[in-house]
PDB file of C-alpha atoms in Angstrom:
ATOM      1  CA  ASP A   7     -73.924  35.486  15.330  1.00  0.00           C
ATOM      2  CA  ALA A   8     -72.533  37.844  12.468  1.00  0.00           C
ATOM      3  CA  MET A   9     -69.918  39.945  13.216  1.00  0.00           C
ATOM      4  CA  VAL A  10     -66.621  41.830  12.460  1.00  0.00           C
ATOM      5  CA  ILE A  11     -63.625  39.980  13.821  1.00  0.00           C
ATOM      6  CA  GLN A  12     -59.878  41.623  14.108  1.00  0.00           C
ATOM      7  CA  ASN A  13     -56.864  39.670  15.118  1.00  0.00           C
ATOM      8  CA  PRO A  14     -54.844  40.325  16.831  1.00  0.00           C
ATOM      9  CA  ARG A  15     -56.440  41.991  19.821  1.00  0.00           C
ATOM     10  CA  TYR A  16     -52.875  43.278  20.939  1.00  0.00           C
ATOM     11  CA  GLN A  17     -49.810  43.474  18.537  1.00  0.00           C
ATOM     12  CA  VAL A  18     -46.292  44.186  19.754  1.00  0.00           C
ATOM     13  CA  THR A  19     -43.684  45.623  16.622  1.00  0.00           C
ATOM     14  CA  GLN A  20     -40.294  47.284  16.638  1.00  0.00           C
ATOM     15  CA  PHE A  21     -39.802  50.365  15.613  1.00  0.00           C
ATOM     16  CA  GLY A  22     -39.610  49.837  11.321  1.00  0.00           C
ATOM     17  CA  LYS A  23     -40.715  45.789  11.369  1.00  0.00           C
ATOM     18  CA  PRO A  24     -43.608  45.426   8.909  1.00  0.00           C
ATOM     19  CA  VAL A  25     -46.756  44.290  10.835  1.00  0.00           C
ATOM     20  CA  THR A  26     -50.127  42.903   9.345  1.00  0.00           C
ATOM     21  CA  LEU A  27     -53.161  43.427  11.295  1.00  0.00           C
ATOM     22  CA  SER A  28     -55.964  41.187  10.146  1.00  0.00           C
ATOM     23  CA  CYS A  29     -60.115  41.443   9.971  1.00  0.00           C
ATOM     24  CA  SER A  30     -62.727  39.334   8.845  1.00  0.00           C
ATOM     25  CA  GLN A  31     -66.871  39.658   8.523  1.00  0.00           C
ATOM     26  CA  THR A  32     -69.799  37.572   8.302  1.00  0.00           C
ATOM     27  CA  LEU A  33     -71.967  39.985   7.480  1.00  0.00           C
ATOM     28  CA  ASN A  34     -71.581  39.781   4.001  1.00  0.00           C
ATOM     29  CA  HIS A  35     -70.837  43.676   3.306  1.00  0.00           C
ATOM     30  CA  ASN A  36     -69.738  45.318   0.558  1.00  0.00           C
ATOM     31  CA  VAL A  37     -67.745  48.108   2.485  1.00  0.00           C
ATOM     32  CA  MET A  38     -64.630  47.211   4.557  1.00  0.00           C
ATOM     33  CA  TYR A  39     -63.138  50.495   6.516  1.00  0.00           C
ATOM     34  CA  TRP A  40     -59.752  51.086   8.382  1.00  0.00           C
ATOM     35  CA  TYR A  41     -59.759  53.738  10.578  1.00  0.00           C
ATOM     36  CA  GLN A  42     -56.508  54.836  13.063  1.00  0.00           C
ATOM     37  CA  GLN A  43     -57.398  55.776  16.407  1.00  0.00           C
ATOM     38  CA  LYS A  44     -55.104  57.196  19.088  1.00  0.00           C
ATOM     39  CA  SER A  45     -55.479  57.887  22.467  1.00  0.00           C
ATOM     40  CA  SER A  46     -57.939  60.723  23.336  1.00  0.00           C
ATOM     41  CA  GLN A  47     -58.998  61.002  19.823  1.00  0.00           C
ATOM     42  CA  ALA A  48     -61.530  60.742  17.517  1.00  0.00           C
ATOM     43  CA  PRO A  49     -61.246  57.513  15.016  1.00  0.00           C
ATOM     44  CA  LYS A  50     -59.453  58.652  11.481  1.00  0.00           C
ATOM     45  CA  LEU A  51     -60.202  56.903   8.287  1.00  0.00           C
ATOM     46  CA  LEU A  52     -57.232  55.751   6.773  1.00  0.00           C
ATOM     47  CA  PHE A  53     -59.037  53.952   3.774  1.00  0.00           C
ATOM     48  CA  HIS A  54     -62.109  51.463   2.383  1.00  0.00           C
ATOM     49  CA  TYR A  55     -63.057  48.936  -0.083  1.00  0.00           C
ATOM     50  CA  TYR A  56     -66.188  48.726  -1.800  1.00  0.00           C
ATOM     51  CA  ASP A  57     -65.723  45.132  -3.103  1.00  0.00           C
ATOM     52  CA  LYS A  58     -62.630  45.387  -4.784  1.00  0.00           C
ATOM     53  CA  ASP A  59     -62.425  49.521  -5.508  1.00  0.00           C
ATOM     54  CA  PHE A  60     -59.937  50.643  -3.387  1.00  0.00           C
ATOM     55  CA  ASN A  61     -60.449  54.226  -1.768  1.00  0.00           C
ATOM     56  CA  ASN A  62     -57.823  55.887  -0.161  1.00  0.00           C
ATOM     57  CA  GLU A  63     -58.431  59.190   1.730  1.00  0.00           C
ATOM     58  CA  ALA A  64     -55.809  61.555   0.929  1.00  0.00           C
ATOM     59  CA  ASP A  65     -53.689  62.075   4.433  1.00  0.00           C
ATOM     60  CA  THR A  66     -53.169  58.519   4.650  1.00  0.00           C
ATOM     61  CA  PRO A  67     -49.077  57.938   4.773  1.00  0.00           C
ATOM     62  CA  ASP A  68     -47.714  55.648   2.189  1.00  0.00           C
ATOM     63  CA  ASN A  69     -46.343  53.556   4.442  1.00  0.00           C
ATOM     64  CA  PHE A  70     -49.638  51.744   5.299  1.00  0.00           C
ATOM     65  CA  GLN A  71     -51.429  49.668   2.611  1.00  0.00           C
ATOM     66  CA  SER A  72     -54.127  47.569   2.597  1.00  0.00           C
ATOM     67  CA  ARG A  73     -55.750  44.278   0.597  1.00  0.00           C
ATOM     68  CA  ARG A  74     -58.756  42.452   0.584  1.00  0.00           C
ATOM     69  CA  PRO A  75     -58.499  39.348  -1.520  1.00  0.00           C
ATOM     70  CA  ASN A  76     -62.154  38.192  -0.638  1.00  0.00           C
ATOM     71  CA  THR A  77     -65.173  39.707   0.843  1.00  0.00           C
ATOM     72  CA  SER A  78     -64.551  38.532   4.066  1.00  0.00           C
ATOM     73  CA  PHE A  79     -60.917  39.131   5.172  1.00  0.00           C
ATOM     74  CA  CYS A  80     -59.204  42.842   5.034  1.00  0.00           C
ATOM     75  CA  PHE A  81     -55.270  43.304   5.957  1.00  0.00           C
ATOM     76  CA  LEU A  82     -53.771  46.466   7.152  1.00  0.00           C
ATOM     77  CA  ASP A  83     -50.606  46.410   6.472  1.00  0.00           C
ATOM     78  CA  ILE A  84     -47.835  48.992   7.887  1.00  0.00           C
ATOM     79  CA  ARG A  85     -44.430  48.381   6.154  1.00  0.00           C
ATOM     80  CA  SER A  86     -42.215  50.555   8.508  1.00  0.00           C
ATOM     81  CA  PRO A  87     -43.744  51.247  11.862  1.00  0.00           C
ATOM     82  CA  GLY A  88     -42.704  54.207  13.614  1.00  0.00           C
ATOM     83  CA  LEU A  89     -43.653  55.590  16.885  1.00  0.00           C
ATOM     84  CA  GLY A  90     -46.363  57.539  15.700  1.00  0.00           C
ATOM     85  CA  ASP A  91     -48.051  54.496  14.486  1.00  0.00           C
ATOM     86  CA  ALA A  92     -49.002  53.252  17.605  1.00  0.00           C
ATOM     87  CA  ALA A  93     -52.640  53.725  17.933  1.00  0.00           C
ATOM     88  CA  MET A  94     -55.951  51.191  18.307  1.00  0.00           C
ATOM     89  CA  TYR A  95     -56.920  50.337  14.880  1.00  0.00           C
ATOM     90  CA  LEU A  96     -60.558  49.502  14.028  1.00  0.00           C
ATOM     91  CA  CYS A  97     -61.913  47.793  11.225  1.00  0.00           C
ATOM     92  CA  ALA A  98     -65.094  48.638  10.120  1.00  0.00           C
ATOM     93  CA  THR A  99     -68.097  47.158   7.229  1.00  0.00           C
ATOM     94  CA  SER A 100     -71.205  48.465   5.979  1.00  0.00           C
ATOM     95  CA  ARG A 101     -73.657  46.859   3.707  1.00  0.00           C
ATOM     96  CA  GLY A 102     -73.248  50.309   1.344  1.00  0.00           C
ATOM     97  CA  LEU A 103     -71.519  53.598   1.488  1.00  0.00           C
ATOM     98  CA  TYR A 104     -73.626  56.690   2.078  1.00  0.00           C
ATOM     99  CA  THR A 105     -76.285  56.327   5.430  1.00  0.00           C
ATOM    100  CA  ASP A 106     -75.419  52.629   5.743  1.00  0.00           C
ATOM    101  CA  THR A 107     -74.608  51.351   9.348  1.00  0.00           C
ATOM    102  CA  GLN A 108     -70.934  50.890  10.426  1.00  0.00           C
ATOM    103  CA  TYR A 109     -70.478  48.127  12.578  1.00  0.00           C
ATOM    104  CA  PHE A 110     -66.759  48.241  14.102  1.00  0.00           C
ATOM    105  CA  GLY A 111     -64.711  44.885  15.098  1.00  0.00           C
ATOM    106  CA  PRO A 112     -63.365  45.086  19.102  1.00  0.00           C
ATOM    107  CA  GLY A 113     -59.835  46.305  17.803  1.00  0.00           C
ATOM    108  CA  THR A 114     -56.146  45.927  17.294  1.00  0.00           C
ATOM    109  CA  ARG A 115     -53.925  48.189  20.024  1.00  0.00           C
ATOM    110  CA  LEU A 116     -50.631  48.314  18.648  1.00  0.00           C
ATOM    111  CA  THR A 117     -47.598  49.103  20.021  1.00  0.00           C
ATOM    112  CA  VAL A 118     -43.838  50.139  18.672  1.00  0.00           C
ATOM    113  CA  LEU A 119     -40.925  49.980  20.586  1.00  0.00           C
TER     114      LEU A 119
ATOM    115  CA  ALA B   2     -66.897  71.384   4.988  1.00  0.00           C
ATOM    116  CA  GLN B   3     -68.361  69.224   7.238  1.00  0.00           C
ATOM    117  CA  LYS B   4     -67.651  68.898  11.257  1.00  0.00           C
ATOM    118  CA  ILE B   5     -69.263  67.629  14.179  1.00  0.00           C
ATOM    119  CA  THR B   6     -68.893  69.583  17.519  1.00  0.00           C
ATOM    120  CA  GLN B   7     -69.629  68.145  21.192  1.00  0.00           C
ATOM    121  CA  THR B   8     -68.728  70.459  23.897  1.00  0.00           C
ATOM    122  CA  GLN B   9     -68.701  68.010  26.880  1.00  0.00           C
ATOM    123  CA  PRO B  10     -65.652  66.611  26.994  1.00  0.00           C
ATOM    124  CA  GLY B  11     -67.164  64.785  30.423  1.00  0.00           C
ATOM    125  CA  MET B  12     -70.439  63.915  32.206  1.00  0.00           C
ATOM    126  CA  PHE B  13     -71.238  62.009  35.552  1.00  0.00           C
ATOM    127  CA  VAL B  14     -74.807  60.848  36.053  1.00  0.00           C
ATOM    128  CA  GLN B  15     -75.915  58.830  38.779  1.00  0.00           C
ATOM    129  CA  GLU B  16     -77.430  55.534  38.232  1.00  0.00           C
ATOM    130  CA  LYS B  17     -80.812  55.504  36.916  1.00  0.00           C
ATOM    131  CA  GLU B  18     -81.536  59.243  35.886  1.00  0.00           C
ATOM    132  CA  ALA B  19     -81.408  60.258  32.878  1.00  0.00           C
ATOM    133  CA  VAL B  20     -78.734  62.163  30.854  1.00  0.00           C
ATOM    134  CA  THR B  21     -77.923  63.834  27.339  1.00  0.00           C
ATOM    135  CA  LEU B  22     -74.971  63.977  25.368  1.00  0.00           C
ATOM    136  CA  ASP B  23     -74.732  66.801  23.176  1.00  0.00           C
ATOM    137  CA  CYS B  24     -73.869  66.907  19.466  1.00  0.00           C
ATOM    138  CA  THR B  25     -74.071  69.931  16.723  1.00  0.00           C
ATOM    139  CA  TYR B  26     -72.779  69.311  13.122  1.00  0.00           C
ATOM    140  CA  ASP B  27     -72.322  71.565  10.338  1.00  0.00           C
ATOM    141  CA  THR B  28     -72.815  70.751   6.956  1.00  0.00           C
ATOM    142  CA  SER B  29     -74.610  72.043   3.811  1.00  0.00           C
ATOM    143  CA  ASP B  30     -75.808  68.951   2.515  1.00  0.00           C
ATOM    144  CA  GLN B  31     -79.284  68.420   2.196  1.00  0.00           C
ATOM    145  CA  SER B  32     -78.974  64.374   2.973  1.00  0.00           C
ATOM    146  CA  TYR B  33     -76.784  62.732   5.780  1.00  0.00           C
ATOM    147  CA  GLY B  34     -77.211  60.860   8.681  1.00  0.00           C
ATOM    148  CA  LEU B  35     -76.440  61.192  11.860  1.00  0.00           C
ATOM    149  CA  PHE B  36     -75.049  58.538  14.296  1.00  0.00           C
ATOM    150  CA  TRP B  37     -74.205  57.866  17.438  1.00  0.00           C
ATOM    151  CA  TYR B  38     -71.560  55.188  18.887  1.00  0.00           C
ATOM    152  CA  LYS B  39     -70.660  53.768  22.253  1.00  0.00           C
ATOM    153  CA  GLN B  40     -66.423  52.798  23.074  1.00  0.00           C
ATOM    154  CA  PRO B  41     -65.782  51.018  26.113  1.00  0.00           C
ATOM    155  CA  SER B  42     -62.755  51.155  27.565  1.00  0.00           C
ATOM    156  CA  SER B  43     -62.106  47.909  25.869  1.00  0.00           C
ATOM    157  CA  GLY B  44     -62.201  49.845  22.325  1.00  0.00           C
ATOM    158  CA  GLU B  45     -64.674  48.219  20.344  1.00  0.00           C
ATOM    159  CA  MET B  46     -67.138  50.944  19.093  1.00  0.00           C
ATOM    160  CA  ILE B  47     -70.763  50.000  19.523  1.00  0.00           C
ATOM    161  CA  PHE B  48     -73.073  51.208  17.008  1.00  0.00           C
ATOM    162  CA  LEU B  49     -76.230  52.749  19.213  1.00  0.00           C
ATOM    163  CA  ILE B  50     -78.873  54.618  16.951  1.00  0.00           C
ATOM    164  CA  TYR B  51     -79.125  56.629  13.347  1.00  0.00           C
ATOM    165  CA  GLN B  52     -80.936  59.584  12.573  1.00  0.00           C
ATOM    166  CA  GLY B  53     -81.343  60.532   8.668  1.00  0.00           C
ATOM    167  CA  SER B  54     -81.491  64.184   7.639  1.00  0.00           C
ATOM    168  CA  TYR B  55     -85.328  63.378   6.021  1.00  0.00           C
ATOM    169  CA  ASP B  56     -86.687  61.575   9.398  1.00  0.00           C
ATOM    170  CA  GLU B  57     -89.796  63.224  10.843  1.00  0.00           C
ATOM    171  CA  GLN B  58     -89.819  61.294  13.751  1.00  0.00           C
ATOM    172  CA  ASN B  59     -86.774  61.077  16.452  1.00  0.00           C
ATOM    173  CA  ALA B  60     -84.973  57.655  16.424  1.00  0.00           C
ATOM    174  CA  THR B  61     -85.094  55.806  19.672  1.00  0.00           C
ATOM    175  CA  GLU B  62     -83.871  52.327  20.458  1.00  0.00           C
ATOM    176  CA  GLY B  63     -84.423  51.052  23.646  1.00  0.00           C
ATOM    177  CA  ARG B  64     -83.187  53.478  26.802  1.00  0.00           C
ATOM    178  CA  TYR B  65     -81.861  55.577  23.406  1.00  0.00           C
ATOM    179  CA  SER B  66     -83.263  58.524  21.791  1.00  0.00           C
ATOM    180  CA  LEU B  67     -81.967  61.218  19.747  1.00  0.00           C
ATOM    181  CA  ASN B  68     -83.480  64.666  19.958  1.00  0.00           C
ATOM    182  CA  PHE B  69     -83.215  65.948  16.571  1.00  0.00           C
ATOM    183  CA  GLN B  70     -83.533  69.676  16.087  1.00  0.00           C
ATOM    184  CA  LYS B  71     -82.736  70.072  12.075  1.00  0.00           C
ATOM    185  CA  ALA B  72     -83.103  74.427  11.866  1.00  0.00           C
ATOM    186  CA  ARG B  73     -80.207  74.049  14.855  1.00  0.00           C
ATOM    187  CA  LYS B  74     -78.084  71.031  13.453  1.00  0.00           C
ATOM    188  CA  SER B  75     -78.089  69.633  16.821  1.00  0.00           C
ATOM    189  CA  ALA B  76     -78.277  65.615  17.093  1.00  0.00           C
ATOM    190  CA  ASN B  77     -78.340  65.055  21.357  1.00  0.00           C
ATOM    191  CA  LEU B  78     -78.439  61.729  22.547  1.00  0.00           C
ATOM    192  CA  VAL B  79     -80.353  61.101  25.507  1.00  0.00           C
ATOM    193  CA  ILE B  80     -80.069  57.796  27.522  1.00  0.00           C
ATOM    194  CA  SER B  81     -82.470  57.091  30.429  1.00  0.00           C
ATOM    195  CA  ALA B  82     -82.466  55.108  33.234  1.00  0.00           C
ATOM    196  CA  SER B  83     -78.336  55.257  33.400  1.00  0.00           C
ATOM    197  CA  GLN B  84     -77.093  52.264  33.887  1.00  0.00           C
ATOM    198  CA  LEU B  85     -73.300  51.807  35.356  1.00  0.00           C
ATOM    199  CA  GLY B  86     -72.597  49.648  32.219  1.00  0.00           C
ATOM    200  CA  ASP B  87     -73.228  52.646  30.194  1.00  0.00           C
ATOM    201  CA  SER B  88     -70.206  54.551  31.469  1.00  0.00           C
ATOM    202  CA  ALA B  89     -67.991  54.829  28.454  1.00  0.00           C
ATOM    203  CA  MET B  90     -67.025  57.416  25.688  1.00  0.00           C
ATOM    204  CA  TYR B  91     -69.588  58.287  23.526  1.00  0.00           C
ATOM    205  CA  PHE B  92     -68.864  59.712  19.632  1.00  0.00           C
ATOM    206  CA  CYS B  93     -71.397  61.395  17.654  1.00  0.00           C
ATOM    207  CA  ALA B  94     -70.890  61.105  13.704  1.00  0.00           C
ATOM    208  CA  MET B  95     -71.754  62.477  10.479  1.00  0.00           C
ATOM    209  CA  ILE B  96     -71.853  59.886   7.301  1.00  0.00           C
ATOM    210  CA  ARG B  97     -71.174  62.170   3.973  1.00  0.00           C
ATOM    211  CA  PRO B  98     -70.585  61.111   1.645  1.00  0.00           C
ATOM    212  CA  ASP B  99     -68.696  57.650   2.310  1.00  0.00           C
ATOM    213  CA  LYS B 100     -67.063  58.113   5.558  1.00  0.00           C
ATOM    214  CA  LEU B 101     -68.103  58.890   8.873  1.00  0.00           C
ATOM    215  CA  ILE B 102     -66.903  61.986  10.562  1.00  0.00           C
ATOM    216  CA  PHE B 103     -66.429  61.841  14.453  1.00  0.00           C
ATOM    217  CA  GLY B 104     -66.594  64.596  17.080  1.00  0.00           C
ATOM    218  CA  THR B 105     -64.304  64.493  19.681  1.00  0.00           C
ATOM    219  CA  GLY B 106     -66.755  62.560  22.198  1.00  0.00           C
ATOM    220  CA  THR B 107     -67.936  62.654  25.480  1.00  0.00           C
ATOM    221  CA  ARG B 108     -67.059  60.535  28.708  1.00  0.00           C
ATOM    222  CA  LEU B 109     -69.512  59.604  30.183  1.00  0.00           C
ATOM    223  CA  GLN B 110     -69.322  58.214  34.145  1.00  0.00           C
ATOM    224  CA  VAL B 111     -72.432  56.686  35.492  1.00  0.00           C
ATOM    225  CA  PHE B 112     -72.164  56.309  39.563  1.00  0.00           C
ATOM    226  CA  PRO B 113     -74.230  54.297  42.101  1.00  0.00           C
TER     227      PRO B 113
END
């Protein structure tokens, strides 16, 4: 089945130790998104790629970076995680922008010690 | 600015009964899309249903239907014949222009 896959499902890192989260998709969608969702809150968009075109949200901290080496894969890099970065990170894809439906992966739950 | 409001932090419904989850939105755009997502405790966001602002008919997907009242700017989700597996967090969201804006969610609990 075509789907959005995130690895790992659970990630534990230490304060200040860089961490990379992975997302892959078999939907061949043009757009890939990264959302951060803290406990009992709605997801918040960090950034998205339309093909190779990177779009950063204005309030996304510089600590968060992303790479999309090809259509199928997208990575979220957190350069120096702080305790406040502990959250669920959700990857989503869509065929296009605007009204196209976004399909989400299962998420990676990040714990910062 | 675009905004989604879900006023019900929690809802309870008995199995096999219908339940309505409320969603109101605020936008000055003429063209927009509205979504409902389900998020079980596992964390995955599951797409349920979509309504476009120009769609004349209310969207339906199996047991899910969207009661779209454009003049009132509401897009309520109706779940018919609730099942225990429907217990989850439900988010209403609007797409405009290139990102989803989510409401704060409603936690639905279905009891036997």
